[in-house]
Coordinates of N, CA and C in Angstrom, one line a residue:
M268 N -10.8 -2.2 -24.6 CA -10.7 -3.4 -23.7 C -11.9 -4.4 -23.7
P269 N -10.9 -5.7 -23.6 CA -11.5 -7.3 -23.9 C -12.9 -7.1 -23.3
E270 N -14.1 -7.9 -24.1 CA -15.4 -7.9 -23.4 C -15.3 -8.4 -21.9
D271 N -14.4 -9.4 -21.5 CA -14.7 -10.0 -20.2 C -13.8 -8.9 -19.2
G272 N -13.7 -7.4 -19.7 CA -12.9 -6.8 -18.9 C -11.4 -7.3 -17.9
L273 N -11.1 -8.0 -18.4 CA -9.8 -8.1 -17.9 C -8.9 -7.4 -18.8
T274 N -8.4 -6.6 -18.5 CA -7.8 -6.1 -19.2 C -6.0 -6.3 -19.7
L275 N -5.6 -7.0 -18.1 CA -4.5 -7.5 -18.6 C -4.4 -8.8 -18.4
R276 N -4.9 -9.6 -19.7 CA -4.9 -11.2 -19.7 C -3.9 -11.1 -20.5
G277 N -3.0 -12.4 -20.2 CA -1.4 -12.2 -21.3 C -0.4 -11.6 -20.2
V278 N -0.6 -10.9 -19.3 CA 0.5 -10.6 -18.7 C 1.0 -11.2 -17.3
C279 N 2.5 -11.7 -17.2 CA 2.5 -12.6 -16.2 C 3.4 -11.6 -15.1
V280 N 2.5 -12.1 -13.7 CA 3.5 -11.3 -12.5 C 3.9 -12.0 -11.9
L281 N 5.4 -11.8 -11.0 CA 6.1 -12.6 -10.4 C 6.1 -11.7 -8.8
D282 N 5.1 -12.1 -8.0 CA 5.0 -11.5 -6.5 C 5.9 -12.1 -5.9
L283 N 6.9 -11.7 -5.5 CA 7.6 -12.1 -4.5 C 7.6 -11.1 -3.0
S284 N 6.2 -10.4 -2.5 CA 6.3 -9.8 -2.0 C 5.6 -10.4 -0.7
E285 N 5.1 -9.8 0.7 CA 4.9 -10.5 2.0 C 4.0 -8.8 2.4
D286 N 3.5 -9.7 3.7 CA 2.8 -8.3 4.3 C 1.7 -7.9 4.0
I287 N 1.2 -6.9 3.8 CA 0.3 -6.6 2.7 C 0.4 -5.5 1.7
A288 N 1.0 -4.4 1.4 CA 0.9 -4.2 0.5 C 1.5 -4.6 -0.8
G289 N 2.7 -4.9 -0.9 CA 2.9 -5.9 -2.5 C 1.8 -6.7 -2.8
P290 N 1.6 -8.1 -2.0 CA 0.2 -8.7 -2.0 C -1.0 -7.9 -2.5
F291 N -1.5 -7.0 -2.4 CA -2.1 -6.5 -2.1 C -2.0 -5.7 -4.1
C292 N -1.0 -5.0 -4.1 CA -0.6 -4.9 -5.6 C -1.2 -6.0 -6.3
G293 N -0.2 -7.2 -6.0 CA -0.9 -8.1 -7.0 C -2.1 -8.9 -7.2
K294 N -2.6 -8.8 -6.0 CA -4.1 -9.0 -6.1 C -5.1 -8.1 -6.9
L295 N -4.6 -6.9 -6.9 CA -5.0 -5.9 -7.5 C -5.2 -5.9 -9.5
L296 N -4.0 -6.6 -9.9 CA -3.4 -7.2 -10.9 C -4.1 -8.0 -11.2
A297 N -4.5 -9.5 -10.4 CA -4.6 -10.8 -10.6 C -6.1 -10.7 -11.6
G298 N -6.7 -9.1 -10.5 CA -8.7 -9.2 -10.9 C -8.6 -8.5 -11.8
L299 N -7.1 -8.1 -12.5 CA -7.7 -7.2 -13.7 C -7.2 -8.2 -14.9
G300 N -7.1 -9.4 -14.3 CA -6.6 -10.5 -15.5 C -5.5 -11.1 -15.7
A301 N -4.7 -10.5 -14.9 CA -3.6 -11.0 -15.0 C -2.7 -12.1 -14.5
E302 N -1.7 -13.6 -15.0 CA -1.7 -14.2 -14.3 C -0.9 -14.0 -13.2
V303 N -0.4 -14.1 -11.5 CA 0.2 -14.1 -10.6 C 1.0 -15.2 -9.9
I304 N 2.2 -15.2 -9.8 CA 2.4 -16.2 -9.4 C 3.2 -16.0 -8.0
K305 N 2.3 -16.0 -6.8 CA 2.9 -15.7 -5.8 C 4.4 -17.0 -5.2
V306 N 5.3 -16.0 -4.5 CA 6.6 -17.3 -4.3 C 6.6 -16.8 -3.2
E307 N 6.5 -17.7 -2.1 CA 6.5 -17.9 -1.1 C 7.9 -18.9 -0.2
R308 N 8.5 -18.3 1.3 CA 9.5 -19.0 1.6 C 9.0 -20.3 2.0
P309 N 9.6 -21.4 1.6 CA 9.7 -22.9 2.4 C 9.4 -22.7 3.6
G310 N 8.4 -23.7 4.0 CA 8.1 -23.9 5.3 C 7.3 -22.7 6.0
S311 N 7.3 -21.3 5.9 CA 7.0 -20.3 6.8 C 5.8 -19.8 5.7
G312 N 6.1 -19.8 5.1 CA 5.5 -18.8 3.8 C 5.1 -17.5 4.3
D313 N 3.7 -16.7 3.7 CA 4.3 -15.0 3.5 C 3.8 -14.8 5.0
V314 N 4.1 -13.9 5.8 CA 3.6 -13.7 7.2 C 2.1 -13.4 7.5
S315 N 1.5 -13.0 6.3 CA 0.3 -12.7 6.7 C -0.5 -13.9 6.6
R316 N 0.0 -15.3 6.0 CA -0.4 -16.4 7.0 C -0.8 -16.9 8.2
R317 N 0.1 -15.9 9.1 CA -0.1 -16.4 10.4 C -0.6 -15.1 10.8
A318 N -1.6 -14.2 10.4 CA -2.2 -13.2 10.8 C -3.7 -13.7 10.9
G319 N -4.6 -12.6 12.0 CA -5.5 -13.5 12.2 C -7.0 -12.2 12.0
P320 N -7.7 -12.7 11.6 CA -8.7 -13.8 12.0 C -8.8 -14.7 10.9
G321 N -9.0 -16.1 11.7 CA -8.5 -17.3 10.9 C -10.3 -17.6 10.4
L322 N -10.4 -18.7 9.6 CA -11.4 -19.4 9.3 C -11.9 -19.8 10.1
G323 N -11.4 -20.9 10.6 CA -11.6 -21.8 11.4 C -11.3 -21.5 12.9
A324 N -11.3 -22.3 14.1 CA -11.3 -22.1 15.4 C -9.9 -22.3 16.1
T325 N -9.2 -23.5 14.9 CA -7.7 -23.3 15.1 C -7.1 -22.9 14.0
P326 N -6.3 -21.8 14.5 CA -4.9 -20.9 13.5 C -4.5 -22.1 12.6
Q327 N -4.2 -22.0 11.6 CA -3.6 -23.1 10.9 C -3.0 -22.3 9.3
L328 N -2.1 -22.4 8.8 CA -1.9 -21.6 7.9 C -2.6 -21.4 6.5
E329 N -3.2 -22.5 5.9 CA -4.2 -22.6 5.1 C -5.2 -21.4 5.1
Q330 N -5.8 -21.1 6.8 CA -7.4 -20.7 6.4 C -7.2 -18.8 7.6
S331 N -5.5 -18.0 7.2 CA -5.9 -16.9 7.4 C -6.8 -15.8 6.5
A332 N -7.4 -15.3 7.0 CA -8.6 -14.3 6.4 C -7.6 -13.2 5.5
L333 N -6.5 -12.6 6.0 CA -6.2 -11.6 5.3 C -5.4 -12.7 4.2
F334 N -4.5 -13.1 4.7 CA -3.9 -14.0 3.4 C -4.5 -14.7 2.7
L335 N -5.7 -14.7 2.5 CA -7.0 -15.5 1.7 C -7.6 -14.3 0.8
Y336 N -7.4 -13.0 1.3 CA -8.1 -12.0 0.5 C -6.6 -11.2 -0.2
L337 N -5.7 -11.9 -0.1 CA -4.5 -10.8 -0.9 C -4.1 -11.9 -1.8
N338 N -4.2 -12.7 -1.3 CA -3.9 -13.7 -2.5 C -5.0 -14.5 -3.5
T339 N -6.2 -14.1 -3.9 CA -7.3 -14.2 -4.2 C -6.7 -14.3 -5.8
S340 N -6.8 -15.6 -6.8 CA -6.5 -15.4 -8.0 C -4.8 -15.6 -8.3
K341 N -4.4 -15.8 -7.5 CA -2.9 -16.2 -7.6 C -2.4 -17.8 -7.8
K342 N -1.5 -18.0 -8.5 CA -1.1 -19.1 -8.5 C 0.2 -19.2 -7.3
S343 N 0.8 -20.4 -7.0 CA 1.6 -20.3 -5.7 C 2.7 -20.8 -5.8
V344 N 4.1 -21.0 -5.4 CA 4.9 -21.6 -5.5 C 5.8 -21.3 -4.4
T345 N 6.3 -22.6 -4.1 CA 7.5 -22.2 -2.8 C 9.1 -22.1 -3.0
L346 N 9.9 -21.1 -2.9 CA 11.0 -21.0 -3.2 C 12.0 -20.2 -2.5
D347 N 13.1 -21.1 -1.9 CA 14.2 -20.5 -1.2 C 15.0 -19.6 -2.1
V348 N 14.8 -18.4 -2.2 CA 15.7 -17.5 -3.4 C 16.6 -17.2 -3.0
G349 N 17.0 -17.7 -1.4 CA 18.6 -17.3 -1.3 C 19.6 -18.6 -1.7
S350 N 19.2 -19.8 -1.9 CA 20.0 -20.7 -2.2 C 20.1 -21.0 -3.9
R351 N 21.0 -21.5 -4.6 CA 22.0 -21.3 -5.9 C 20.1 -22.3 -6.8
T352 N 19.9 -23.1 -6.0 CA 19.0 -23.9 -7.2 C 17.5 -22.7 -7.0
G353 N 16.8 -22.1 -5.9 CA 16.0 -21.2 -6.2 C 16.7 -19.8 -6.8
A354 N 18.0 -19.4 -6.6 CA 17.5 -18.7 -8.0 C 17.6 -18.4 -9.2
T355 N 18.2 -19.7 -9.5 CA 18.4 -20.1 -10.7 C 17.1 -20.5 -11.2
I356 N 15.8 -21.0 -10.4 CA 14.4 -20.9 -10.8 C 14.0 -19.9 -10.9
L357 N 14.4 -19.1 -10.0 CA 13.9 -17.1 -9.8 C 14.1 -16.8 -11.5
R358 N 15.2 -16.5 -11.8 CA 15.6 -16.0 -12.9 C 14.9 -17.0 -14.2
G359 N 14.7 -18.4 -13.8 CA 13.6 -18.4 -15.1 C 12.7 -17.9 -15.0
L360 N 11.6 -17.7 -14.0 CA 10.7 -17.4 -14.0 C 10.6 -15.6 -14.0
A361 N 11.5 -15.3 -14.4 CA 11.8 -13.7 -14.7 C 11.9 -13.5 -15.9
Q362 N 12.7 -14.5 -16.9 CA 12.5 -14.5 -18.1 C 11.4 -14.6 -18.9
E363 N 10.4 -15.0 -18.2 CA 8.9 -15.1 -18.4 C 8.0 -14.3 -18.1
C364 N 8.3 -13.4 -17.1 CA 7.1 -12.6 -16.6 C 7.4 -11.1 -17.4
D365 N 6.3 -10.3 -17.1 CA 6.5 -9.2 -17.2 C 6.6 -7.7 -16.5
L366 N 6.3 -8.1 -15.2 CA 6.4 -7.4 -13.9 C 6.8 -8.2 -12.8
L367 N 7.8 -7.8 -12.2 CA 8.1 -8.5 -10.7 C 7.5 -7.7 -9.4
I368 N 6.8 -7.8 -8.9 CA 6.6 -7.4 -7.2 C 7.9 -7.9 -6.2
E369 N 8.3 -6.9 -5.3 CA 8.7 -7.5 -4.3 C 9.0 -6.8 -2.5
S370 N 9.5 -7.4 -1.8 CA 9.5 -6.4 -0.7 C 10.6 -7.2 0.1
F371 N 11.6 -7.3 -0.3 CA 12.8 -7.6 0.7 C 13.3 -6.3 1.0
P372 N 14.3 -6.4 2.1 CA 15.1 -5.1 2.2 C 16.0 -4.4 1.5
P373 N 16.0 -3.3 1.1 CA 16.6 -2.9 0.4 C 18.1 -3.9 0.0
G374 N 18.5 -4.0 -1.1 CA 19.7 -4.3 -1.7 C 20.3 -6.4 -1.2
Y375 N 19.0 -6.2 -0.8 CA 19.1 -8.0 -0.5 C 18.8 -9.0 -1.9
L376 N 18.2 -8.8 -2.2 CA 18.1 -9.4 -3.6 C 19.2 -9.4 -4.7
H377 N 19.5 -8.0 -4.5 CA 20.6 -7.1 -5.5 C 22.2 -8.2 -4.9
Q378 N 22.0 -8.4 -4.0 CA 23.1 -8.7 -2.9 C 23.2 -10.5 -3.9
L379 N 22.1 -11.1 -3.9 CA 21.6 -12.6 -4.5 C 22.0 -12.6 -5.8
G380 N 22.2 -11.4 -6.5 CA 22.0 -11.6 -8.3 C 20.2 -11.5 -8.8
L381 N 19.6 -11.4 -7.9 CA 18.8 -11.0 -8.3 C 17.8 -9.3 -8.3
G382 N 18.3 -8.6 -8.4 CA 18.3 -7.0 -8.4 C 17.8 -6.4 -9.9
Y383 N 17.5 -5.4 -9.7 CA 17.0 -5.3 -11.2 C 17.3 -5.0 -12.3
A384 N 19.3 -4.6 -11.9 CA 20.2 -4.7 -12.8 C 20.2 -5.8 -13.4
A385 N 20.5 -7.2 -12.7 CA 20.7 -8.3 -13.3 C 19.6 -9.2 -13.6
L386 N 18.3 -8.9 -13.0 CA 17.1 -9.5 -13.8 C 16.8 -8.9 -15.1
S387 N 16.6 -7.7 -15.3 CA 16.5 -6.8 -16.3 C 17.6 -7.0 -17.7
E388 N 18.4 -7.2 -17.5 CA 19.7 -8.2 -18.7 C 19.1 -9.6 -18.9
L389 N 18.5 -10.0 -18.5 CA 17.8 -11.3 -18.8 C 16.5 -11.2 -19.5
N390 N 15.8 -9.9 -19.1 CA 14.4 -10.2 -20.0 C 14.2 -8.5 -19.5
P391 N 14.6 -7.8 -20.8 CA 14.9 -6.4 -20.6 C 13.4 -6.1 -20.6
R392 N 12.2 -6.3 -21.0 CA 10.9 -5.7 -20.6 C 10.2 -6.1 -19.1
L393 N 10.8 -6.3 -18.7 CA 10.8 -6.4 -17.1 C 10.4 -5.3 -16.2
I394 N 9.4 -5.2 -15.6 CA 8.7 -4.1 -15.2 C 8.9 -4.2 -13.2
Y395 N 9.9 -4.0 -13.0 CA 10.6 -4.4 -11.7 C 9.8 -3.5 -10.6
T396 N 8.9 -3.6 -9.5 CA 8.4 -3.2 -8.5 C 8.6 -3.3 -7.1
S397 N 9.4 -2.7 -6.9 CA 10.3 -2.7 -5.4 C 9.0 -2.5 -4.2
V398 N 8.7 -2.4 -3.5 CA 7.7 -2.3 -2.3 C 8.6 -2.2 -0.7
T399 N 9.0 -1.3 -0.5 CA 9.6 -1.3 0.7 C 9.5 0.0 1.2
A400 N 9.6 0.1 2.9 CA 9.2 1.6 3.5 C 9.7 2.8 2.9
F401 N 10.7 2.7 2.7 CA 11.6 4.0 2.5 C 12.4 4.2 1.6
G402 N 12.2 3.1 0.4 CA 13.0 2.6 -0.9 C 14.0 1.9 -1.0
Q403 N 14.4 2.3 -1.9 CA 16.0 1.5 -2.1 C 17.2 2.2 -2.1
S404 N 16.9 3.5 -1.8 CA 18.3 4.4 -1.7 C 18.0 5.6 -0.6
G405 N 18.4 6.5 -0.5 CA 18.2 7.6 0.4 C 18.1 7.8 1.8
P406 N 17.8 8.5 2.3 CA 18.8 8.0 3.9 C 18.3 7.9 5.1
Y407 N 17.0 7.3 4.3 CA 16.2 5.9 5.5 C 15.6 4.9 5.0
H408 N 16.5 4.3 3.7 CA 16.6 3.4 3.4 C 16.7 2.0 3.8
E409 N 17.4 2.3 4.9 CA 17.9 0.6 5.8 C 16.9 0.7 7.2
L410 N 16.5 1.9 7.3 CA 15.0 2.1 8.4 C 14.0 0.4 8.1
K411 N 13.4 0.1 8.8 CA 12.5 -0.7 8.8 C 11.4 0.0 9.1
G412 N 10.3 -0.2 8.3 CA 8.9 0.7 8.6 C 7.3 -0.9 9.2
S413 N 6.6 0.2 9.4 CA 5.2 -0.3 9.3 C 4.2 0.5 9.7
E414 N 3.1 0.2 9.8 CA 1.6 0.9 9.3 C 1.4 2.0 10.0
L415 N 2.1 1.7 11.2 CA 2.2 2.8 12.2 C 3.0 4.1 11.8
I416 N 4.5 3.5 11.3 CA 5.2 4.7 10.7 C 5.1 5.3 10.0
A417 N 4.5 4.8 8.7 CA 4.0 4.9 7.7 C 2.5 6.5 7.9
Q418 N 1.9 6.0 9.0 CA 0.7 7.1 9.0 C 1.4 8.3 9.8
A419 N 2.4 8.1 10.6 CA 3.1 9.2 11.5 C 3.7 9.9 10.8
M420 N 4.4 9.4 10.0 CA 5.4 10.5 9.3 C 4.5 11.0 8.0
G421 N 3.5 10.1 8.1 CA 3.1 10.9 6.6 C 1.8 11.6 6.4
G422 N 2.2 12.1 8.1 CA 1.0 13.0 8.8 C -0.2 12.5 8.8
L423 N -1.1 11.3 8.7 CA -2.5 10.8 8.6 C -2.7 10.9 9.7
M424 N -2.2 10.3 10.7 CA -2.4 10.1 12.3 C -2.0 12.0 13.5
Q425 N -1.7 13.0 12.3 CA -2.5 13.8 13.0 C -3.9 14.7 12.5
T426 N -4.6 13.7 11.9 CA -5.5 14.4 11.6 C -6.8 13.6 12.5
I427 N -6.6 12.8 13.3 CA -7.5 12.0 13.9 C -7.1 12.3 15.4
G428 N -7.8 12.7 16.5 CA -7.8 13.1 17.9 C -8.0 13.9 18.2
L429 N -7.6 14.7 19.5 CA -8.2 16.2 20.0 C -6.6 17.0 20.1
P430 N -6.8 17.8 19.4 CA -5.8 19.0 19.1 C -4.7 18.8 20.5
D431 N -5.1 18.9 21.8 CA -4.0 18.6 22.7 C -3.5 17.6 23.4
R432 N -4.3 16.5 22.6 CA -3.5 15.5 22.8 C -2.4 14.6 21.5
E433 N -1.8 13.5 22.2 CA -0.4 12.4 20.7 C -2.0 12.3 19.8
P434 N -1.3 12.6 18.6 CA -1.8 11.4 17.4 C -2.3 10.1 18.0
L435 N -3.2 9.9 16.7 CA -3.7 8.7 17.2 C -3.8 7.8 15.8
K436 N -3.6 6.6 15.7 CA -3.2 5.4 14.6 C -4.9 5.4 14.0
I437 N -4.5 5.6 12.4 CA -5.9 5.2 12.0 C -6.4 3.7 12.0
G438 N -7.4 3.2 12.3 CA -8.0 1.7 12.1 C -7.6 1.2 11.2
G439 N -7.1 -0.1 11.0 CA -6.7 -0.6 9.7 C -5.5 -0.6 9.1
N440 N -5.1 -0.9 8.0 CA -4.2 -0.9 7.3 C -4.4 0.3 6.3
V441 N -4.8 1.4 6.4 CA -4.9 2.4 4.6 C -3.8 2.9 4.7
A442 N -2.6 2.6 4.9 CA -1.3 3.0 4.5 C -0.8 2.0 3.6
S443 N -0.8 0.8 4.2 CA -0.4 -0.3 3.4 C -1.6 -0.6 1.5
Y444 N -2.9 -0.6 2.6 CA -3.2 -1.0 0.9 C -3.3 0.6 0.3
T445 N -3.1 1.8 0.4 CA -2.8 2.9 -0.5 C -1.5 2.4 -1.1
T446 N -0.3 2.1 -0.2 CA 1.4 1.9 -1.2 C 0.7 0.6 -2.2
G447 N -0.3 0.0 -2.1 CA -0.3 -1.7 -3.0 C -1.4 -1.0 -4.2
M448 N -1.8 0.2 -3.7 CA -2.6 0.5 -5.0 C -1.8 1.1 -6.2
S449 N -0.7 2.1 -5.2 CA 0.2 2.8 -6.1 C 0.9 2.4 -6.5
A450 N 1.2 1.0 -5.9 CA 2.5 0.2 -6.8 C 2.0 -0.5 -8.0

């Protein structure tokens, strides 16, 4: 291990993910020394930019504590991956990166010619991590997910509350952070 403890120095990560799980994965990689490039939609950015609490009295896109926490040590770029120009730029970035993290609905990037099959042809060493609620295939892949659904379907909610009452959600976003660590 390098003397500075940054075991992923020299590794480049393209972070196309939103919300908590994918960005937390990127945060952990950045903390280990990887260069992480956060890609956001022009105009609105990552959904966590609008999550409270904020650092100031008036909510602003640059002051979401959650967004700032999840994107520490990352570089940032805005890119419309659905446009021809954005897709071309993304392909170029994917050729130079070692890892890609994405959280789009299953099949979306594939339809744009930006799925694993297409990008791995350009960069055979690319590690492509898709962080979705139910995966890219399987019986539930088209369903949307949330922290509540993950805790309920994973059985975590059954461990909280009283036996004769309905299950309760555990506070915070434990399923999302656990998913980010696993990714």
